[in-house]
mmCIF file of C-alpha atoms in Angstrom:
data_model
loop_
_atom_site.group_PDB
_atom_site.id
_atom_site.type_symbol
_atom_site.label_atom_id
_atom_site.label_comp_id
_atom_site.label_asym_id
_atom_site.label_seq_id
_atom_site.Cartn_x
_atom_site.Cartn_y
_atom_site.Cartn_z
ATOM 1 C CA UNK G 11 -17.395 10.422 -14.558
ATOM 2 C CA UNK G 12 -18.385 9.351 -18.497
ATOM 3 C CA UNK G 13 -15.114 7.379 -19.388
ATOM 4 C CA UNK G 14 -14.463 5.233 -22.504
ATOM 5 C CA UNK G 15 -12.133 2.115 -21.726
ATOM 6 C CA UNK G 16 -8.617 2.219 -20.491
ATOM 7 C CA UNK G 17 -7.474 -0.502 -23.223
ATOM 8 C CA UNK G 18 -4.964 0.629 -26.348
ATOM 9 C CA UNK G 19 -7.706 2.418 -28.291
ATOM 10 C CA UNK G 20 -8.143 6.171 -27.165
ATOM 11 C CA UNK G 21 -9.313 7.089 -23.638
ATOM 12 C CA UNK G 22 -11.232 10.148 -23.094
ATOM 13 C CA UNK G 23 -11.404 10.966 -19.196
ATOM 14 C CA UNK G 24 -14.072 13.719 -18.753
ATOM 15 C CA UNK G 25 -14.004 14.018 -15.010
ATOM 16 C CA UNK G 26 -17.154 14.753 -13.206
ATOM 17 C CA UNK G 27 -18.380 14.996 -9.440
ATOM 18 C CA UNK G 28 -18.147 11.382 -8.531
ATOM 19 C CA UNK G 29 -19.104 11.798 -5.010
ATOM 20 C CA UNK G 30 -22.234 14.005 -4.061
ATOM 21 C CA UNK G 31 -21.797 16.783 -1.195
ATOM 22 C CA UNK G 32 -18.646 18.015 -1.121
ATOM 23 C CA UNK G 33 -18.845 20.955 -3.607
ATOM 24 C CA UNK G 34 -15.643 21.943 -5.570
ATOM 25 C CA UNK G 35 -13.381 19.176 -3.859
ATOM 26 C CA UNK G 36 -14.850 16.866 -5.730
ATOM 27 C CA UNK G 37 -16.079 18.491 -8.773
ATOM 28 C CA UNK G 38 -14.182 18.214 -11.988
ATOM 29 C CA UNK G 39 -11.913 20.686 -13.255
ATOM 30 C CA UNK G 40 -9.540 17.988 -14.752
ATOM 31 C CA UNK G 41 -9.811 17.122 -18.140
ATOM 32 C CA UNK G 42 -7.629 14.834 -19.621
ATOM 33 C CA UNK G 43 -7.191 12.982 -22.817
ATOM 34 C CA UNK G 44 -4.969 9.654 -23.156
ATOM 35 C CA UNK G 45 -4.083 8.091 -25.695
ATOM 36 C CA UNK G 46 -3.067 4.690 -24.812
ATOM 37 C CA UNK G 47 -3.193 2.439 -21.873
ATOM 38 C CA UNK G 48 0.785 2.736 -21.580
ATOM 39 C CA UNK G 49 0.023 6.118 -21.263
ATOM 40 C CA UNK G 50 -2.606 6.318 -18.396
ATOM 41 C CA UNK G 51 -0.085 4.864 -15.912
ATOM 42 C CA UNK G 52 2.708 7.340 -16.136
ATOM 43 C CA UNK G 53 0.755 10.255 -15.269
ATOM 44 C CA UNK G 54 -1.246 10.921 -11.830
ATOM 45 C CA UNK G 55 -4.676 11.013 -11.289
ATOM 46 C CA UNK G 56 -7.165 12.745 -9.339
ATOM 47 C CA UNK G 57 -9.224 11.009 -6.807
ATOM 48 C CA UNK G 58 -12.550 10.964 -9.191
ATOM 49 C CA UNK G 59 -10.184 9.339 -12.113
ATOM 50 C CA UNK G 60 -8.945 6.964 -9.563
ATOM 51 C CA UNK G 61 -12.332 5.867 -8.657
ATOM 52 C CA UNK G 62 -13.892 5.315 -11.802
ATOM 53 C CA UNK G 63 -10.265 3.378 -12.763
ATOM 54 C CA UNK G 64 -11.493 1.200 -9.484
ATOM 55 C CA UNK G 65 -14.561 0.356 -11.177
ATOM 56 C CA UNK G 66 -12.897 -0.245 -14.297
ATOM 57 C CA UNK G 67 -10.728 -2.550 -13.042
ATOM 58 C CA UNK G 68 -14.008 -4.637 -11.391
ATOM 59 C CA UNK G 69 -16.000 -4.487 -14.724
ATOM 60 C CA UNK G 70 -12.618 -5.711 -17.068
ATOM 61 C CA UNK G 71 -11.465 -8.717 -14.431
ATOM 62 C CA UNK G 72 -14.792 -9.703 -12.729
ATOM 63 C CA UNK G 73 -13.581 -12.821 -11.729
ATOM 64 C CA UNK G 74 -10.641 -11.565 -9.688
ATOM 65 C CA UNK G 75 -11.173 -8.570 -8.732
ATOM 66 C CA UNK G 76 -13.672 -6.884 -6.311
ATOM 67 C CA UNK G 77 -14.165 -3.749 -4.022
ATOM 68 C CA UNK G 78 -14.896 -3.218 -0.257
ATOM 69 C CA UNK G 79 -15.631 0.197 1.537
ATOM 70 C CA UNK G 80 -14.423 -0.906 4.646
ATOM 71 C CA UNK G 81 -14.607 2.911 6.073
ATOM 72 C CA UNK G 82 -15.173 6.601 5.784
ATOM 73 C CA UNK G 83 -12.879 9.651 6.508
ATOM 74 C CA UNK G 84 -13.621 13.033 8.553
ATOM 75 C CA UNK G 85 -15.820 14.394 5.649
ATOM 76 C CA UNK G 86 -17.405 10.980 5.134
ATOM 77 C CA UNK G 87 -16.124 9.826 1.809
ATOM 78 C CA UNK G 88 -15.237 6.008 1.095
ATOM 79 C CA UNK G 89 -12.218 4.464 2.018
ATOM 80 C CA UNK G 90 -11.947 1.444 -0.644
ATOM 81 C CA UNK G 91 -10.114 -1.247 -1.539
ATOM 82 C CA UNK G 92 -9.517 -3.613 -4.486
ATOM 83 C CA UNK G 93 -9.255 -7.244 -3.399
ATOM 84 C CA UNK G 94 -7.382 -9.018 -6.086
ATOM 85 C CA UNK G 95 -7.517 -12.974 -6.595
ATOM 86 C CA UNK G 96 -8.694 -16.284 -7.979
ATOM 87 C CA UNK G 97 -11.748 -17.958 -6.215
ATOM 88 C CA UNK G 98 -11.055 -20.292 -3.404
ATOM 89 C CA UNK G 99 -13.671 -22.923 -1.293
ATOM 90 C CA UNK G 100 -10.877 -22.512 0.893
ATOM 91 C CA UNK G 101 -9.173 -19.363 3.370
ATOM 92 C CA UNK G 102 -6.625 -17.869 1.572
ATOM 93 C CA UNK G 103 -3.559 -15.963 2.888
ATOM 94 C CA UNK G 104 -3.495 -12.200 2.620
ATOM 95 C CA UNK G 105 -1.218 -9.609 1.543
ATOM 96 C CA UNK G 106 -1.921 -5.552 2.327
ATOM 97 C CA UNK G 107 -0.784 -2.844 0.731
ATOM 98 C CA UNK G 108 -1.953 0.796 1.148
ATOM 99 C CA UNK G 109 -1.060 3.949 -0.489
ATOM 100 C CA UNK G 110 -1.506 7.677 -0.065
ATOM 101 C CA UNK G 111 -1.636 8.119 3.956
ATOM 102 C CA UNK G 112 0.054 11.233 3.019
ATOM 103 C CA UNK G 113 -1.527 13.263 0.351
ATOM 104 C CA UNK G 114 1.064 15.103 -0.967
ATOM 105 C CA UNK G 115 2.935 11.900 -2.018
ATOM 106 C CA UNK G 116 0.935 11.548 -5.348
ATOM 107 C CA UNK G 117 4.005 8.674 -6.336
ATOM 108 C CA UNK G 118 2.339 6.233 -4.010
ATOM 109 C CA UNK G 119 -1.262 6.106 -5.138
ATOM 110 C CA UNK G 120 0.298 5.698 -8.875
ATOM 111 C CA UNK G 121 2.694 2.582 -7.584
ATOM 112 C CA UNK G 122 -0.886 1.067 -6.287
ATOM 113 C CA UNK G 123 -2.453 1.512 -9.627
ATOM 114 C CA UNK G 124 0.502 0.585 -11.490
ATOM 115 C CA UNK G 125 1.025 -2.578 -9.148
ATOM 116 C CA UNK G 126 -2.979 -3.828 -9.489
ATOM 117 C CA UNK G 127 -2.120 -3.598 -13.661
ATOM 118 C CA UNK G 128 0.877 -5.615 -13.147
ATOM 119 C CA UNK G 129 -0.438 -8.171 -11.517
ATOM 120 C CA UNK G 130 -3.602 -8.524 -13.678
ATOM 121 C CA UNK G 131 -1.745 -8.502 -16.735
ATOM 122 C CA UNK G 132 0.611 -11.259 -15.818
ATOM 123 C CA UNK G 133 -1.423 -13.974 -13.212
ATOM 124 C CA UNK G 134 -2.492 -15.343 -16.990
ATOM 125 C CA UNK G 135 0.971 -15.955 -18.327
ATOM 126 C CA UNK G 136 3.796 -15.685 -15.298
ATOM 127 C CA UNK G 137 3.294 -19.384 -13.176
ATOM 128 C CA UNK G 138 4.956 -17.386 -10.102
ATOM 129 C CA UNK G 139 2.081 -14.790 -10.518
ATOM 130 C CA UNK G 140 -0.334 -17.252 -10.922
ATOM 131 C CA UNK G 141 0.737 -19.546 -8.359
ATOM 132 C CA UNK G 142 0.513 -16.734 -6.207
ATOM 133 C CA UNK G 143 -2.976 -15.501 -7.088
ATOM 134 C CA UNK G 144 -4.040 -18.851 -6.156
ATOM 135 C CA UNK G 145 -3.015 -19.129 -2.308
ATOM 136 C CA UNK G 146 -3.028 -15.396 -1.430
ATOM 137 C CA UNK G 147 -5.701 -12.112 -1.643
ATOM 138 C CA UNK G 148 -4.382 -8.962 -2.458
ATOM 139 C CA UNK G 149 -5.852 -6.335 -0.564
ATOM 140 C CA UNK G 150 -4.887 -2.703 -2.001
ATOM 141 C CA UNK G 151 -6.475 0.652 -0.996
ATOM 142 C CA UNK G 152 -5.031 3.035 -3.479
ATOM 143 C CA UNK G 153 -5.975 5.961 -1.802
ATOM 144 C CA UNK G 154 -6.322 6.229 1.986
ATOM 145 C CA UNK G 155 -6.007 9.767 2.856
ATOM 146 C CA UNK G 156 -9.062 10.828 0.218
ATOM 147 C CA UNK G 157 -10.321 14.100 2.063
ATOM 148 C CA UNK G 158 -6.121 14.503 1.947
ATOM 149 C CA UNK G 159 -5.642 13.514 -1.113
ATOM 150 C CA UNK G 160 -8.380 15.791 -3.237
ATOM 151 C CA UNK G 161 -7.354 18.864 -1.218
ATOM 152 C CA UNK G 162 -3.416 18.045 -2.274
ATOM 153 C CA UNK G 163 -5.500 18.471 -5.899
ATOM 154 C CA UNK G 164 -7.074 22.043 -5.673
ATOM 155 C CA UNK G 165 -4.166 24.258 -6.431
ATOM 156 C CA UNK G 166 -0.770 25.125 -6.075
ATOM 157 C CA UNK G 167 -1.031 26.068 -2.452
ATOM 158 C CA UNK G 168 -2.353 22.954 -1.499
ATOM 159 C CA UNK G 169 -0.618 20.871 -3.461
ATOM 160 C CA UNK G 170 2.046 19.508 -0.671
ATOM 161 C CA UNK G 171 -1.008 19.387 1.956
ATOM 162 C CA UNK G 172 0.074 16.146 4.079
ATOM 163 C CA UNK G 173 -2.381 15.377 7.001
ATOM 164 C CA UNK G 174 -6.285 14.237 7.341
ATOM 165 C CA UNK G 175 -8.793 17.035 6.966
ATOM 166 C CA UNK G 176 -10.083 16.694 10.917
ATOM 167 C CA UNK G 177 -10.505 20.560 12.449
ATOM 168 C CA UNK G 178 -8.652 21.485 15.361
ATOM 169 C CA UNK G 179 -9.307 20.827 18.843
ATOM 170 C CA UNK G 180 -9.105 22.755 22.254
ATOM 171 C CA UNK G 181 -9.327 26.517 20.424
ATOM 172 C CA UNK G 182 -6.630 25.335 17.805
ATOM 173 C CA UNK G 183 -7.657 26.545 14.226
ATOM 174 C CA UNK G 184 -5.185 24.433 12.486
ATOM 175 C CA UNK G 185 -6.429 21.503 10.535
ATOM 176 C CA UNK G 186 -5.613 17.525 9.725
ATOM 177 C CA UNK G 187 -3.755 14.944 11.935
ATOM 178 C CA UNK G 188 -0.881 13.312 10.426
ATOM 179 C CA UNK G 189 -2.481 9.343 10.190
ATOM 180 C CA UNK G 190 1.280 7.921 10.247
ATOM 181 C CA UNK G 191 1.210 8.784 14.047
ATOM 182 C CA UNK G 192 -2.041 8.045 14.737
ATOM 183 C CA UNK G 193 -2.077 4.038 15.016
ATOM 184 C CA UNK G 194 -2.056 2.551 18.636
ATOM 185 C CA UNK G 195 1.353 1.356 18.456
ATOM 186 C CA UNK G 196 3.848 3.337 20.846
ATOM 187 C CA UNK G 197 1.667 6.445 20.201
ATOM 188 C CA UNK G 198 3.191 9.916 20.928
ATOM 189 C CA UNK G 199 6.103 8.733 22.510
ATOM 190 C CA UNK G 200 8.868 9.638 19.744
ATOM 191 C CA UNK G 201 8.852 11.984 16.667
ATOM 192 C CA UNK G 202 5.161 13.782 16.886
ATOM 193 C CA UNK G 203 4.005 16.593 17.660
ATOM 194 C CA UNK G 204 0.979 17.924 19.984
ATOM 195 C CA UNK G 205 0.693 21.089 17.911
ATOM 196 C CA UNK G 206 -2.202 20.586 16.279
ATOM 197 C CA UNK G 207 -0.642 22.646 13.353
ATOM 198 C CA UNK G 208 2.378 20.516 13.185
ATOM 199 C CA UNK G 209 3.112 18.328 10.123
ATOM 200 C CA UNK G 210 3.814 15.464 12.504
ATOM 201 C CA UNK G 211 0.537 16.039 14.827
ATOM 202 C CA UNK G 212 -0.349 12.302 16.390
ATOM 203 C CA UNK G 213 -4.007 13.675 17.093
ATOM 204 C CA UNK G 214 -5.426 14.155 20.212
ATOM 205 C CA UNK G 215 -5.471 10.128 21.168
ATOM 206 C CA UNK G 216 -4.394 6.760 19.429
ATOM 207 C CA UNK G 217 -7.507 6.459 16.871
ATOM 208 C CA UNK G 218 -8.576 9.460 16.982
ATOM 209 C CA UNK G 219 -8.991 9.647 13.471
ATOM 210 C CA UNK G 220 -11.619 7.704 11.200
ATOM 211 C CA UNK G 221 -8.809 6.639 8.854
ATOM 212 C CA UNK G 222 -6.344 5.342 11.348
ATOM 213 C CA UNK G 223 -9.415 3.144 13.109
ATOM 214 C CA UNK G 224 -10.506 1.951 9.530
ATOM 215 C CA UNK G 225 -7.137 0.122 8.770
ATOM 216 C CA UNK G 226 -6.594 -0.739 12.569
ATOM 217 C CA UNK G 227 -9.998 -2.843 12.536
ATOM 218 C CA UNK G 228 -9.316 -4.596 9.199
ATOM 219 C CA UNK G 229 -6.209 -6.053 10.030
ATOM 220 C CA UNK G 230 -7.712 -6.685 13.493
ATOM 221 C CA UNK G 231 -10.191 -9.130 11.644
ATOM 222 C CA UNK G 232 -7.105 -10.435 9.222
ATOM 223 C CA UNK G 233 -4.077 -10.553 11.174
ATOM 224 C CA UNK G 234 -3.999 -14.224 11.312
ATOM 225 C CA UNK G 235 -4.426 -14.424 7.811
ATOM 226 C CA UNK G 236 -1.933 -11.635 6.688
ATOM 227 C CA UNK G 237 1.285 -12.653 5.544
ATOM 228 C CA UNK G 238 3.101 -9.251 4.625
ATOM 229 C CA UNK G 239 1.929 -5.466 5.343
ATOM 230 C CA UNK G 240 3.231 -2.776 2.924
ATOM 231 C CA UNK G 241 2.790 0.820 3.379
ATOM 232 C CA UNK G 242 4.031 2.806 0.670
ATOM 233 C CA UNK G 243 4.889 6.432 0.780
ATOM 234 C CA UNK G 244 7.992 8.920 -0.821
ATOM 235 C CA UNK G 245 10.528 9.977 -0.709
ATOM 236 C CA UNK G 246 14.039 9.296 0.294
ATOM 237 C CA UNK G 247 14.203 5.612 -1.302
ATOM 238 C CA UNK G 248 14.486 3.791 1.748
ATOM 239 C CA UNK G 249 12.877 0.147 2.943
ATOM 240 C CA UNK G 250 12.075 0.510 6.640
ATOM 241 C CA UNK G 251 11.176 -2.419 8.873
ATOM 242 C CA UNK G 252 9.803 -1.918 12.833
ATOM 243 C CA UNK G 253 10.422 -0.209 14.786
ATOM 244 C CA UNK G 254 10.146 3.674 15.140
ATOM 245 C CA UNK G 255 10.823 3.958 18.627
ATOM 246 C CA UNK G 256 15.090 3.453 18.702
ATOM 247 C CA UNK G 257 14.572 0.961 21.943
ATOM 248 C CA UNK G 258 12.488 -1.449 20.362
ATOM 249 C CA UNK G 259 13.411 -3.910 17.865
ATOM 250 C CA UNK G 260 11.624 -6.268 15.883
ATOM 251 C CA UNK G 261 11.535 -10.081 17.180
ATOM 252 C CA UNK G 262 12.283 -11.121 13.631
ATOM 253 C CA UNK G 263 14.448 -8.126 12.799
ATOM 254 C CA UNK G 264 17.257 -9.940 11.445
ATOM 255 C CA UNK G 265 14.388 -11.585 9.226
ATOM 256 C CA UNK G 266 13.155 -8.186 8.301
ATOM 257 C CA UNK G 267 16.835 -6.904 7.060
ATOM 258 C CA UNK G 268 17.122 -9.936 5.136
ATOM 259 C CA UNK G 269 13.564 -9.342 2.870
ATOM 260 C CA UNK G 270 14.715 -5.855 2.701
ATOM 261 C CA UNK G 271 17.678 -6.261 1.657
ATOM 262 C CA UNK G 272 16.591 -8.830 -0.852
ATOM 263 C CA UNK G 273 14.184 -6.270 -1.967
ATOM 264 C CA UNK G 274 16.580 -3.328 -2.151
ATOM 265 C CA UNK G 275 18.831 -5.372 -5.105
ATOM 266 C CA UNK G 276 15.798 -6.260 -7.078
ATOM 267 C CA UNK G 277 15.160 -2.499 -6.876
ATOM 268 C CA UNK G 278 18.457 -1.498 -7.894
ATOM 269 C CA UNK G 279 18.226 -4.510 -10.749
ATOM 270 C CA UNK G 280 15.772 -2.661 -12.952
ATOM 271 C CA UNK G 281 17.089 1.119 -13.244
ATOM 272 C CA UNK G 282 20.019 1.222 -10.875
ATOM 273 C CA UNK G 283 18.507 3.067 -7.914
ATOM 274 C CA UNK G 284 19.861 2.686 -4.303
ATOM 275 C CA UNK G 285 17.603 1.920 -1.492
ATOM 276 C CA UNK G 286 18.904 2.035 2.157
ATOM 277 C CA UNK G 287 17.296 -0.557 4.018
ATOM 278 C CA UNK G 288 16.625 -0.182 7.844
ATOM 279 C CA UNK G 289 14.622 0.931 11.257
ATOM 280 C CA UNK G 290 13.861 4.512 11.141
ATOM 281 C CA UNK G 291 15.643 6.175 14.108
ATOM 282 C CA UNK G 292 18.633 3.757 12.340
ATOM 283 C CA UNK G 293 18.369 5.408 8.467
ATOM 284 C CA UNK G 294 15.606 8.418 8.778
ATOM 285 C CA UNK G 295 14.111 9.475 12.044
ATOM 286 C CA UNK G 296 12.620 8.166 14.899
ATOM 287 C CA UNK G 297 8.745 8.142 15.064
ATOM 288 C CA UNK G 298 5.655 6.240 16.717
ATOM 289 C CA UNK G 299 2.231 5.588 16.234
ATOM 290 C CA UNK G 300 2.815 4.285 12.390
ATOM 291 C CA UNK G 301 0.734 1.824 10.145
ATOM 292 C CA UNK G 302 3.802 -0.497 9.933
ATOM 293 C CA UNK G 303 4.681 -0.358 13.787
ATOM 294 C CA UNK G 304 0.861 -1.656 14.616
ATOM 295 C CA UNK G 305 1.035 -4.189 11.779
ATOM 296 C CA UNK G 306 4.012 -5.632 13.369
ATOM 297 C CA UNK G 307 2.877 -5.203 16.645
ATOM 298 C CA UNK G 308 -0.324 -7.333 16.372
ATOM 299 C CA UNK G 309 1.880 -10.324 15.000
ATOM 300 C CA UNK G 310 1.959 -9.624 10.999
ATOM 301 C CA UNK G 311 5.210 -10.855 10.675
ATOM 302 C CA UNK G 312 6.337 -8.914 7.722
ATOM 303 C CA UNK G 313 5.678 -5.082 7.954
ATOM 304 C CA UNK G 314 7.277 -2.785 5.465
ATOM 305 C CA UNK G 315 7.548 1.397 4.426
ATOM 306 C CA UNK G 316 8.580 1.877 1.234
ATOM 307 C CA UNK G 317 9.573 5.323 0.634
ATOM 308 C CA UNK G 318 9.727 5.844 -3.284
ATOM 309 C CA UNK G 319 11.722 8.098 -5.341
ATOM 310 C CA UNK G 320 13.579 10.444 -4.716
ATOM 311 C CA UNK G 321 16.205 11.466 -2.865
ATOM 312 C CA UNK G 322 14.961 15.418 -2.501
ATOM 313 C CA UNK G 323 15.807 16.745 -6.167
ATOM 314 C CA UNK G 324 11.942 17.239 -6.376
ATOM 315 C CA UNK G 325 10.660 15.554 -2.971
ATOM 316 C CA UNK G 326 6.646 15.100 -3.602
ATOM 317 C CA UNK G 327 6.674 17.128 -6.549
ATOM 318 C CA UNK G 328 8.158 13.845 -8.439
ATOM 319 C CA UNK G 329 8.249 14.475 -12.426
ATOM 320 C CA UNK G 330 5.527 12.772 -14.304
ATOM 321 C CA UNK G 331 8.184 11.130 -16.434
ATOM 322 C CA UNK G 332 9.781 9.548 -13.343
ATOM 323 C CA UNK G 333 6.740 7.503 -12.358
ATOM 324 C CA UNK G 334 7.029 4.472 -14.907
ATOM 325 C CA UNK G 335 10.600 3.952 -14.031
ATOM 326 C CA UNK G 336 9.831 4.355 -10.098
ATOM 327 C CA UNK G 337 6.812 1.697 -10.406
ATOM 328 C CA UNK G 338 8.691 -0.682 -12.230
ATOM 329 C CA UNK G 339 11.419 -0.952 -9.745
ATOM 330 C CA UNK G 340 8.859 -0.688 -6.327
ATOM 331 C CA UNK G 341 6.812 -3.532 -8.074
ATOM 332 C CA UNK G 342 10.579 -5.404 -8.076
ATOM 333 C CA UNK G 343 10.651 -4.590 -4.419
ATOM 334 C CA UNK G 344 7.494 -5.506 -3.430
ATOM 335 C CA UNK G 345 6.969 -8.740 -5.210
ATOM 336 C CA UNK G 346 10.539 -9.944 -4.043
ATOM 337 C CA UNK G 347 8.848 -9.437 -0.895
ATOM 338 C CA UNK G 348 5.371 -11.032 -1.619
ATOM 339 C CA UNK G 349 7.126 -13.761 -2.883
ATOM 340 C CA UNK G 350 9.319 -14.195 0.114
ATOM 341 C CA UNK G 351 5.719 -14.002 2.214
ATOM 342 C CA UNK G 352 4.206 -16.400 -0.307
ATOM 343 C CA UNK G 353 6.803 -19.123 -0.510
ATOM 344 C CA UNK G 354 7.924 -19.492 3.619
ATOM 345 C CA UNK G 355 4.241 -20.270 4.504
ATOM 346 C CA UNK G 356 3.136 -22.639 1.204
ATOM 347 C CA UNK G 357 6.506 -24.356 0.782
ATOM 348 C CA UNK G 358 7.333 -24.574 4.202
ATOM 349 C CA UNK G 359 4.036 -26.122 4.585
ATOM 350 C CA UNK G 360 4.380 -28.801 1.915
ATOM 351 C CA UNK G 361 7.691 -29.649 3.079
ATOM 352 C CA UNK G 362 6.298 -29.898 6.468
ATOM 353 C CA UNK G 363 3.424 -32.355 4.889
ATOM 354 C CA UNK G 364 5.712 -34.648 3.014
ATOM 355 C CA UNK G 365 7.684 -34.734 6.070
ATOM 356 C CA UNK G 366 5.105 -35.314 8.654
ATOM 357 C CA UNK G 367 3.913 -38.234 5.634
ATOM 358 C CA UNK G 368 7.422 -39.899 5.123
ATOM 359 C CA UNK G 369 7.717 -40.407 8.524
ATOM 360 C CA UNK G 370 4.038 -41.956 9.222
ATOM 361 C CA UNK G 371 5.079 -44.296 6.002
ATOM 362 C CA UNK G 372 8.232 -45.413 7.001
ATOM 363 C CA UNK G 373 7.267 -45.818 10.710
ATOM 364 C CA UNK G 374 3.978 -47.635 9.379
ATOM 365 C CA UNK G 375 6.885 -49.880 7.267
ATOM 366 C CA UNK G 376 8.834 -50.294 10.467
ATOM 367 C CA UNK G 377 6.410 -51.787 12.803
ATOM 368 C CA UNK G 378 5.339 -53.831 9.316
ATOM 369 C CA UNK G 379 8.912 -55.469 9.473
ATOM 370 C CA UNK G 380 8.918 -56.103 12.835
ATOM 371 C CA UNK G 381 5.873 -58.033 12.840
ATOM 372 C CA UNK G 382 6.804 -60.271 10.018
#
């Protein structure tokens, strides 16, 4: 990838074969020229532009942001994320967000790169931001479907390619598991499939795919540290909470509707657009084995789908112009909800402190008076 800087002055993007060994998945027929910065984030991007934007983000904001491979798909490609925030001596909270567990939904890897700009341009001037930056790590994997995602990329008949690039098992010729029904939470109990050439295919176990274990052991090692899990996918515009399965609820569902809901009106506060808010079997369709349901499962206490715009005038094939105006409202959503994680655990914590303090210093003045 040769690349000249994403900042107002003109960006040339002459894609090239980023990752050696996959032939023409990888290699570059894109060629694209920008002209501005503005400009970069309301069009999509291939995976290799995506990956050198990665790296540009690390070289332009050293001091906050940084990368992890933290694993490898079927065809053995990266699966990376940007960690985002200002140096602690201390543990910080953590916030997740991933994007593009389907490939065809091309809106959801933009909202990650759009959301990363966001909140690099504005820890330096918003105090909320800032504040925020401070106590919490961002953890955002812009793409986690790749093998998915640059197939989605080759041509028209791929473009609304959904599942992981696994083969077939058991004779089946069919290829790809869907990773939304692939997580060891209620797996391949409601809405999936056992055709290995279904859409909705759960794989022939929980885990069975390199993706789905990837996520499952990094918020293994951060669940106690995880404050809010967002998964973000299109389309339908709907906020869904735990769970998939229509017997189960949510020990803090009313909690859940409330943040939603919350979220939902700072959606509809920046272009007008309607989000339902609810559990799956209640507003779309019942499923198991999601990213969300495991999240919540393992004790994060916020878990969250976003599906983006829209409602099915264009499905995944979402217009190029529609993609500022979707981001800006999504980033609404989301940090209504980051802020929601942010403030019950720091404030409730100080307010806990002075508390805890108060009472120590007046019973402390108590036993004083009682002496004298």
């Amino acid at each position: 990838m040769m690349m000249l800087g994403l900042g107002s002055v003109g960006l040339v993007l002459l894609s090239l074969a980023v990752q050696s060994g996959h032939g023409a998945q990888d290699s570059a027929v894109w060629s694209r020229e920008e002209t501005t910065e503005r400009n970069y984030y309301t069009r999509y991007h291939n995976m290799s532009e995506i990956t050198a934007w990665m790296e540009q983000m690390k070289r332009e904001n050293p001091d906050v942001v940084s990368s992890m491979v933290y694993g490898q798909t079927y065809e053995r490609r990266d699966i990376t994320l940007l960690k985002i925030g200002l140096s602690s001596t201390g543990r910080k909270k953590a916030i997740w967000m991933d994007c593009g567990i389907h490939a065809r939904e091309w809106i959801a890897p933009a909202f990650c790169q759009y959301f990363v700009r966001e909140i690099l341009r504005t820890y330096k001037t918003d105090t909320k931001v800032n504040e925020m930056m401070k106590n919490l790590d961002f953890y955002i994997t812009p793409v986690l479907n790749v093998d998915g995602y640059i197939y989605s990329w080759h041509n028209e008949s791929t473009r609304l390619w959904r599942k992981s690039r696994s083969p077939g098992t058991g004779g089946c010729t069919c290829y790809g598991t869907d990773l939304n029904r692939n997580f060891y939470a209620n797996w391949g109990m409601v809405g999936v499939s056992t055709d290995c050439c279904s859409q909705t295919y759960c794989g022939t176990k929980a885990l069975s795919e390199s993706e789905a274990r990837a996520v499952t052991d990094m918020l293994g090692k951060m669940r106690e540290d995880i404050l809010a899990f967002l998964t973000i996918h299109s389309y339908s515009q709907l906020i869904l909470v735990p769970y998939g399965h229509p017997n189960i609820s949510a020990p803090n569902y009313d909690e859940l509707m409330e943040v939603g809901l919350g979220a939902a009106k700072a959606i509809k506060a920046v272009h007008g657009m309607d989000y339902t808010v609810g559990t799956s079997p209640d507003i779309l369709y019942a499923n198991s084995g999601s990213s969300r349901d495991f999240a919540r499962l393992i004790g994060i206490p916020l878990s969250f789908t976003f599906e983006l715009r829209d409602k099915g005038e264009h499905g995944f094939e979402l217009p190029e112009d529609q993609i500022q105006p979707t981001c800006e409202e999504a980033y609404a959503g989301a940090h209504h909800i980051i802020t929601y994680a942010h403030d019950k655990v720091f404030y409730s914590y100080a307010a806990t402190v002075t508390a805890t303090l108060s009472t120590t210093l007046l019973a402390a003045w108590v036993s004083s008076a009682t002496l004298l």
